[in-house]
Short mmCIF file of C-alpha atoms in Angstrom, two decimals:
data_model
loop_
_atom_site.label_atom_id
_atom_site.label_comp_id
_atom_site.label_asym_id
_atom_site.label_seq_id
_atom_site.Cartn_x
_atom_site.Cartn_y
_atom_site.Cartn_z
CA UNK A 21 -2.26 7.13 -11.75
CA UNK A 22 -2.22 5.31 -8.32
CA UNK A 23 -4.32 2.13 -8.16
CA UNK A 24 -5.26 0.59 -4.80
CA UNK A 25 -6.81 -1.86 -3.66
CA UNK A 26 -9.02 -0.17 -1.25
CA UNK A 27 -9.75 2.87 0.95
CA UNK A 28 -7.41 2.31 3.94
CA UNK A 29 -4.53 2.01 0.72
CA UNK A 30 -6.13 5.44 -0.49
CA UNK A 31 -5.71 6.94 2.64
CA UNK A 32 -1.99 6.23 3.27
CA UNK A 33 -1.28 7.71 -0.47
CA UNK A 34 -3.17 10.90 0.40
CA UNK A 35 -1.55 11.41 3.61
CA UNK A 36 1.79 10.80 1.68
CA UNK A 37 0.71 13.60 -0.23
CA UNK A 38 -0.55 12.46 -3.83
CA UNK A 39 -3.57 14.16 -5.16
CA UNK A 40 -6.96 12.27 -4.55
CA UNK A 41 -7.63 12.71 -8.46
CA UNK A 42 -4.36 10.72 -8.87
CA UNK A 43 -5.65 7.79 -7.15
CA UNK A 44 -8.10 5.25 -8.39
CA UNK A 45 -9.64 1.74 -5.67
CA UNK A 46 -9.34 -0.76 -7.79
CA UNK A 47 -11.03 -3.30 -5.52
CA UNK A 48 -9.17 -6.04 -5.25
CA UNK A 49 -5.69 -6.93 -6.39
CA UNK A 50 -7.05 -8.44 -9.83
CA UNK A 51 -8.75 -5.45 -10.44
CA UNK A 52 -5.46 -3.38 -9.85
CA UNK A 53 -3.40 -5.53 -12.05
CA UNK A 54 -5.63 -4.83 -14.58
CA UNK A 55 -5.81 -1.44 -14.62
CA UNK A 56 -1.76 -1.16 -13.94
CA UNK A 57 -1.73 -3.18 -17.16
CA UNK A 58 -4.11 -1.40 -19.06
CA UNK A 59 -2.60 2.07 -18.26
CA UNK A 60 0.45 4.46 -19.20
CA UNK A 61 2.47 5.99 -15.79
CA UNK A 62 0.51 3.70 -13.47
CA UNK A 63 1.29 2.27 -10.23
CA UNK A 64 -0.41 -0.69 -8.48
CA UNK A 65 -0.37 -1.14 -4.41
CA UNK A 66 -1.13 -4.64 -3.85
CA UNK A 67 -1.02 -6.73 -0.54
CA UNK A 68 0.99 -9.41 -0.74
CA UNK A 69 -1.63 -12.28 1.09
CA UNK A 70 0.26 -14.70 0.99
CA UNK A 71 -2.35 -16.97 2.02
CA UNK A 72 -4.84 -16.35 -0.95
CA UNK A 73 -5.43 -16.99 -4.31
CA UNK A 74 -3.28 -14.67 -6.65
CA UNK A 75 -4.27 -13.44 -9.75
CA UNK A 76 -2.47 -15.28 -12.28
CA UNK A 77 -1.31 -12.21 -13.93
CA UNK A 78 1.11 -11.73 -11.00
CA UNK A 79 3.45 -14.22 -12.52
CA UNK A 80 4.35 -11.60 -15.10
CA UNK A 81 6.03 -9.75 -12.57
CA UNK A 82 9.16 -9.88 -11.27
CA UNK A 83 10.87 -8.25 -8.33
CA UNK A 84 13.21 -5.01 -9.24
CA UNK A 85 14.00 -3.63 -5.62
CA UNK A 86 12.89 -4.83 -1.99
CA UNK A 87 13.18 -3.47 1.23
CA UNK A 88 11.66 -5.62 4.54
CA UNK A 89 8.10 -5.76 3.80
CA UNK A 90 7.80 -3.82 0.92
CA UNK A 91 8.82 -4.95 -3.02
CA UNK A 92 8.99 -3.57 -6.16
CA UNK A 93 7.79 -6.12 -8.99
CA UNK A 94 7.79 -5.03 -12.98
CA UNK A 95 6.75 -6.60 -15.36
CA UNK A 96 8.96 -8.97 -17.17
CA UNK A 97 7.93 -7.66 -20.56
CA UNK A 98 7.24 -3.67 -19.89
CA UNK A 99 9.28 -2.34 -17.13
CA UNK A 100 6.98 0.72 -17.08
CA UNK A 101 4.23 -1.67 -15.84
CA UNK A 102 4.67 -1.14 -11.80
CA UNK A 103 3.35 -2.81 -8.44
CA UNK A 104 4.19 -2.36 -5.12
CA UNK A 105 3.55 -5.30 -3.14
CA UNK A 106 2.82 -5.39 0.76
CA UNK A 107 3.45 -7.87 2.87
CA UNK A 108 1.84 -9.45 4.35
CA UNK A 109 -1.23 -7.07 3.88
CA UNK A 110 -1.53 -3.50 4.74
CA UNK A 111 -3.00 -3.25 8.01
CA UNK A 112 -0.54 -6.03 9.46
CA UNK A 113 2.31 -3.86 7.21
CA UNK A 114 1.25 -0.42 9.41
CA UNK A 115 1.82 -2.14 12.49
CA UNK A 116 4.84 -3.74 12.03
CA UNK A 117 6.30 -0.56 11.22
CA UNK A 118 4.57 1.16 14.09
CA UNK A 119 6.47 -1.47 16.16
CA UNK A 120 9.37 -0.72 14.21
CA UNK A 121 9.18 2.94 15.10
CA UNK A 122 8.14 3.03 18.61
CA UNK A 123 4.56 3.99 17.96
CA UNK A 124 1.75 2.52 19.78
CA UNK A 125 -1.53 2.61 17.43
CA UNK A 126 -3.21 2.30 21.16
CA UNK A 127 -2.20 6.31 21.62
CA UNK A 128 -4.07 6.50 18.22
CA UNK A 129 -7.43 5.29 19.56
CA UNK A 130 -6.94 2.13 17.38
CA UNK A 131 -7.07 -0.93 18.09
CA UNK A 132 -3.79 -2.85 19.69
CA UNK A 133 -4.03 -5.48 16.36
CA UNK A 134 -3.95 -5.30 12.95
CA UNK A 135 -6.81 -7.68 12.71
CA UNK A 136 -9.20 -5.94 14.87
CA UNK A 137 -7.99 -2.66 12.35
CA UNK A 138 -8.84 -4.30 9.30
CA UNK A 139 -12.36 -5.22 11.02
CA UNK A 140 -13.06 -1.54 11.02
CA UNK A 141 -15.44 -0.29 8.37
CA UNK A 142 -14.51 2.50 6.40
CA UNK A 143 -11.51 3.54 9.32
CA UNK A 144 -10.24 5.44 6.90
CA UNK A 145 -13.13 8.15 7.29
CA UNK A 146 -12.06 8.59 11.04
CA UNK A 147 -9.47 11.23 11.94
CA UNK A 148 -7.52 8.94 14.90
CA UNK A 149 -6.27 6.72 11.52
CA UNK A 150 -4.65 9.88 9.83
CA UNK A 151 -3.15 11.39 12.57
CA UNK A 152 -1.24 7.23 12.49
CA UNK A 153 -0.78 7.00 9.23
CA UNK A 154 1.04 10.91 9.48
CA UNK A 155 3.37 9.98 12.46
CA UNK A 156 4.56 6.65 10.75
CA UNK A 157 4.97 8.94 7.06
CA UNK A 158 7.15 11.15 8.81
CA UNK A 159 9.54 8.93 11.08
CA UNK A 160 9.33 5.39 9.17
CA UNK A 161 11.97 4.63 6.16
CA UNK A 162 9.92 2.15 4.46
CA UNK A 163 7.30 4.74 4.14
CA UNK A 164 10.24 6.79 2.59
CA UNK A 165 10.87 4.48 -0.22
CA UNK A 166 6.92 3.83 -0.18
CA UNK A 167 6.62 7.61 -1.26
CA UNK A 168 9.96 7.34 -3.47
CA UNK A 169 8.95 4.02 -5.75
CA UNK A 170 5.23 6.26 -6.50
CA UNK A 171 7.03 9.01 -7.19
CA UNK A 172 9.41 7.69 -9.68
CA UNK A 173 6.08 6.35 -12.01
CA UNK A 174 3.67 9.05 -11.68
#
């Protein structure tokens, strides 16, 4: 199982290609911790925000592999206990790959920053946001190892 923290999360897992019925919102990273920790073959996707309160379960966690703005964290005493932590959240994480790769989310129909993104209710019902999230699965590495770490629990 997949557990995110919301829809926009779901969405970038689906159009990575995981089945819907594999992924569970957890809403909310403490919610996700706990059902990473309650579960066999799970996988959390957490932002990392680092300017809010973190759930104090997080300490139990330590990092296993890291990239630029993606990490790996297991927990210290069950490695098969698995989060993937964003940073600094995912709508800021999108565009700074989108930067990364050349992509302008403006071409999308979105907006030109991550904040005004976030703002949107429910973008993840609205095609413009797939057709994104598709050009930065196919051309972005940390997408890649994105697709890789889920793949390697589920």
């Amino acid at each position: 199982m997949i557990v995110v923290e919301g829809h926009s999360d779901k969405a970038l897992v689906t159009d990575m290609g995981f089945p819907e019925k594999q992924i569970k919102i957890g809403s909310g990273k403490g919610k996700v911790l706990e059902s990473v920790n309650k579960n066999q073959a799970t996988i959390g996707i957490i932002d990392e925000d680092p300017y809010s309160v973190q759930p104090s379960d997080l300490k139990k966690y330590i990092e296993k592999d890291s990239r630029r703005t993606i990490k790996l964290l297991a927990r210290k005493d069950d490695d098969s206990k698995r989060l993937i932590q964003i940073s600094p959240r995912l709508e800021d994480w999108l565009y700074s790959r989108a930067r990364q790769n050349q992509i302008d989310p403006r071409s999308f129909g979105l907006p030109k920053y991550p904040e005004d993104l976030h703002n949107i209710l429910r973008v993840d019902k609205k095609e413009n946001f797939h057709r994104f999230l598709n050009e930065l699965i196919k051309v972005d590495d940390e997408m890649g190892t994105l697709k890789k770490w889920i793949s390697e629990v589920i």
